[in-house]
Coordinates of C-alpha atoms in Angstrom, one line a residue:
X119 CA 66.1 -78.3 -54.1
X120 CA 66.2 -82.1 -54.4
X121 CA 64.4 -83.6 -57.3
X122 CA 60.8 -84.9 -56.5
X123 CA 59.1 -87.6 -58.0
X124 CA 56.6 -85.4 -60.0
X125 CA 53.5 -87.0 -62.0
X126 CA 51.1 -83.7 -62.3
X127 CA 51.8 -80.2 -62.7
X128 CA 48.8 -78.1 -61.4
X129 CA 48.6 -74.8 -63.0
X130 CA 46.5 -71.6 -62.7
X131 CA 45.5 -70.2 -66.2
X132 CA 45.1 -66.7 -65.8
X133 CA 48.6 -64.8 -65.1
X134 CA 50.3 -68.4 -66.0
X135 CA 49.6 -69.7 -69.5
X136 CA 46.8 -67.1 -70.2
X137 CA 46.3 -63.5 -69.4
X138 CA 43.7 -63.1 -66.7
X139 CA 40.1 -63.1 -68.1
X140 CA 38.1 -60.5 -66.3
X141 CA 40.4 -59.1 -63.7
X142 CA 40.6 -55.5 -62.3
X143 CA 42.5 -54.1 -64.9
X144 CA 40.1 -55.9 -67.7
X145 CA 37.4 -54.2 -66.1
X146 CA 39.0 -50.6 -65.8
X147 CA 39.6 -50.7 -69.4
X148 CA 35.8 -51.7 -69.7
X149 CA 34.6 -48.7 -67.9
X150 CA 36.7 -46.5 -70.2
X151 CA 35.7 -48.3 -73.4
X152 CA 32.2 -48.2 -72.9
X153 CA 31.9 -44.9 -70.5
X154 CA 30.3 -46.8 -67.5
X155 CA 29.9 -45.2 -64.3
X156 CA 33.0 -46.6 -62.8
X157 CA 32.1 -46.6 -58.9
X158 CA 28.8 -48.3 -59.6
X159 CA 30.4 -50.7 -61.9
X160 CA 33.0 -51.9 -59.6
X161 CA 30.7 -52.2 -56.7
X162 CA 28.1 -54.1 -58.7
X163 CA 30.9 -56.5 -59.6
X164 CA 32.2 -56.9 -56.1
X165 CA 28.8 -57.9 -54.9
X166 CA 28.1 -60.5 -57.7
X167 CA 31.8 -61.9 -58.0
X168 CA 31.7 -64.7 -55.9
X169 CA 28.6 -65.7 -57.3
X170 CA 29.7 -65.3 -60.9
X171 CA 33.2 -67.2 -60.3
X172 CA 31.7 -70.1 -58.7
X173 CA 29.0 -70.7 -61.3
X174 CA 26.1 -69.8 -59.3
X175 CA 25.5 -66.7 -61.5
X176 CA 25.5 -67.0 -65.5
X177 CA 26.8 -64.6 -67.8
X178 CA 23.5 -63.1 -69.1
X179 CA 22.6 -62.6 -64.9
X180 CA 26.2 -61.0 -64.4
X181 CA 25.3 -58.5 -67.2
X182 CA 22.0 -57.9 -66.0
X183 CA 22.8 -56.8 -62.5
X184 CA 26.4 -55.2 -63.3
X185 CA 26.1 -53.5 -66.8
X186 CA 22.2 -53.8 -68.4
X187 CA 20.3 -53.0 -65.2
X188 CA 19.6 -49.5 -67.2
X189 CA 19.8 -48.4 -70.8
X190 CA 22.8 -48.5 -72.7
X191 CA 24.1 -47.1 -76.0
X192 CA 25.9 -50.6 -76.9
X193 CA 24.6 -54.2 -77.6
X194 CA 25.0 -57.3 -74.9
X195 CA 27.0 -58.8 -77.9
X196 CA 29.2 -55.9 -77.9
X197 CA 30.1 -56.1 -74.3
X198 CA 30.5 -59.8 -74.2
X199 CA 32.9 -59.7 -77.4
X200 CA 35.0 -57.3 -75.3
X201 CA 35.3 -59.5 -72.3
X202 CA 36.5 -62.2 -74.5
X203 CA 39.2 -60.3 -76.3
X204 CA 40.5 -59.3 -72.8
X205 CA 42.0 -62.8 -73.0
X206 CA 45.3 -63.7 -74.8
X207 CA 48.2 -66.6 -74.6
X208 CA 51.4 -66.6 -73.0
X209 CA 52.8 -68.7 -75.6
X210 CA 55.9 -69.7 -74.1
X211 CA 54.3 -71.0 -71.3
X212 CA 51.8 -73.0 -73.3
X213 CA 55.0 -74.5 -75.2
X214 CA 56.8 -75.3 -72.1
X215 CA 53.6 -77.0 -70.2
X216 CA 53.2 -78.9 -73.6
X217 CA 56.7 -80.1 -74.0
X218 CA 57.1 -81.2 -70.2
X219 CA 53.6 -82.9 -70.6
X220 CA 54.9 -85.0 -73.5
X221 CA 58.7 -85.8 -72.5
X222 CA 58.1 -86.8 -68.8
X223 CA 54.4 -88.3 -69.4
X224 CA 52.9 -86.1 -66.7
X225 CA 49.3 -85.1 -66.0
X226 CA 48.2 -81.6 -66.2
X227 CA 45.5 -80.1 -64.4
X228 CA 43.9 -76.7 -64.8
X229 CA 43.1 -75.1 -61.2
X230 CA 41.6 -71.7 -61.5
X231 CA 39.4 -69.0 -60.6
X232 CA 36.9 -68.4 -63.9
X233 CA 33.2 -67.9 -64.4
X234 CA 31.8 -70.8 -66.1
X235 CA 31.5 -68.9 -69.5
X236 CA 34.4 -67.2 -69.8
X237 CA 36.2 -70.5 -69.0
X238 CA 34.7 -72.3 -71.6
X239 CA 35.5 -69.5 -74.1
X240 CA 39.5 -69.7 -73.3
X241 CA 39.6 -73.7 -73.0
X242 CA 38.2 -73.4 -76.6
X243 CA 40.1 -70.5 -78.3
X244 CA 43.5 -71.8 -77.3
X245 CA 43.0 -75.3 -77.1
X246 CA 43.5 -75.9 -73.8
X247 CA 42.5 -79.5 -74.1
X248 CA 45.7 -80.4 -76.2
X249 CA 47.8 -80.4 -72.8
X250 CA 45.2 -80.1 -70.0
X251 CA 43.6 -83.3 -69.0
X252 CA 41.2 -82.3 -66.1
X253 CA 39.7 -78.6 -65.5
X254 CA 39.2 -78.1 -61.8
X255 CA 37.7 -74.4 -62.5
X256 CA 35.7 -72.5 -60.0
X257 CA 32.8 -71.8 -62.2
X258 CA 32.7 -75.6 -63.1
X259 CA 33.0 -77.1 -59.4
X260 CA 31.5 -74.6 -57.1
X261 CA 34.7 -73.8 -55.3
X262 CA 37.1 -71.2 -55.3
X263 CA 40.8 -70.6 -54.2
X264 CA 41.7 -70.1 -51.5
X265 CA 39.2 -72.3 -50.3
X266 CA 41.5 -75.5 -49.5
X267 CA 38.5 -77.9 -50.9
X268 CA 39.2 -77.1 -54.1
X269 CA 42.9 -78.1 -54.3
X270 CA 42.1 -81.2 -52.3
X271 CA 39.2 -82.0 -55.3
X272 CA 42.0 -81.6 -57.9
X273 CA 44.4 -84.2 -56.2
X274 CA 41.3 -86.5 -55.6
X275 CA 40.4 -86.3 -59.3
X276 CA 43.8 -87.0 -60.4
X277 CA 44.5 -89.7 -57.8
X278 CA 47.5 -88.5 -56.6
X279 CA 49.1 -87.2 -53.1
X280 CA 49.9 -83.7 -52.7
X281 CA 53.8 -84.9 -52.6
X282 CA 53.4 -85.9 -56.3
X283 CA 52.5 -82.5 -57.9
X284 CA 54.1 -79.3 -58.3
X285 CA 51.6 -76.2 -58.6
X286 CA 52.4 -73.1 -60.9
X287 CA 50.4 -70.0 -59.8
X288 CA 51.2 -66.2 -60.0
X289 CA 49.3 -65.1 -56.7
X290 CA 51.2 -65.5 -53.8
X291 CA 48.6 -66.1 -51.4
X292 CA 47.2 -69.1 -53.4
X293 CA 50.8 -70.6 -53.3
X294 CA 51.0 -70.5 -49.5
X295 CA 47.7 -72.0 -49.3
X296 CA 49.1 -74.8 -51.6
X297 CA 52.2 -75.1 -49.6
X298 CA 50.2 -75.7 -46.4
X299 CA 48.4 -78.6 -48.2
X300 CA 51.5 -80.5 -49.1
X301 CA 51.9 -79.1 -52.6
X302 CA 55.1 -78.0 -54.3
X303 CA 54.0 -74.2 -55.0
X304 CA 56.1 -72.3 -57.4
X305 CA 55.2 -68.7 -57.3
X306 CA 55.0 -68.0 -61.3
X307 CA 56.6 -64.4 -61.9
X308 CA 58.0 -65.0 -65.7
X309 CA 58.8 -67.7 -67.7
X310 CA 62.5 -67.8 -67.3
X311 CA 62.1 -68.3 -63.1
X312 CA 59.5 -70.8 -63.8
X313 CA 61.5 -72.9 -66.2
X314 CA 64.2 -72.6 -63.5
X315 CA 62.1 -73.7 -60.7
X316 CA 60.9 -76.8 -62.9
X317 CA 64.1 -77.8 -64.0
X318 CA 65.3 -77.8 -60.0
X319 CA 62.6 -80.2 -59.7
X320 CA 63.9 -82.5 -62.6
X321 CA 61.5 -81.2 -65.1
X322 CA 64.1 -79.8 -67.5
X323 CA 63.1 -78.0 -70.7
X324 CA 63.0 -79.4 -74.0
X325 CA 63.4 -77.1 -77.0
X326 CA 61.9 -77.2 -80.6
X327 CA 58.0 -78.0 -79.5
X328 CA 55.8 -75.7 -81.3
X329 CA 52.7 -74.6 -79.2
X330 CA 49.7 -76.7 -79.6
X331 CA 47.7 -74.1 -81.7

């Protein structure tokens, strides 16, 4: 692949630089940990997921509808704490993005489907402000991938054409949408393959930079 004049890295958070925050596997663990009624819990989540992910349903309202619609032997804080602990850092990827941003003077934008409260927790806990310039997160902007409008919003906020950006994403469907809009989408399946794909685009890895937290 020929090198591009890359000015911006767009990246998903969950599945790229962090684990997913509240995905199917995390919810399955919640069912087991808190002995929830699995079918009912998953159906209630499904019915409000888009509202939750786009900031129209706050965390406490989500908990009212999905978990605490009946009495529970555990507290809201117990459940909120469990939700927060599902997030972990992919340190190699954070180091890589931080390194590339610094060396090539790139701007970095997060383009992610996340609820408002969990996104704020993740931004603060993992010090994402250290390497992310703009947060285009569904819970903040009221749009959700794969809606093309959220990709266009990210480019508008950064004031760059699609051709000047690469996009790192672990869900292939979202990569396909990005490519249809002219973005150079990289399907992230692991650190080594993504590092190689970036090198092919003229963004070689520099060694010796520590993660920014």
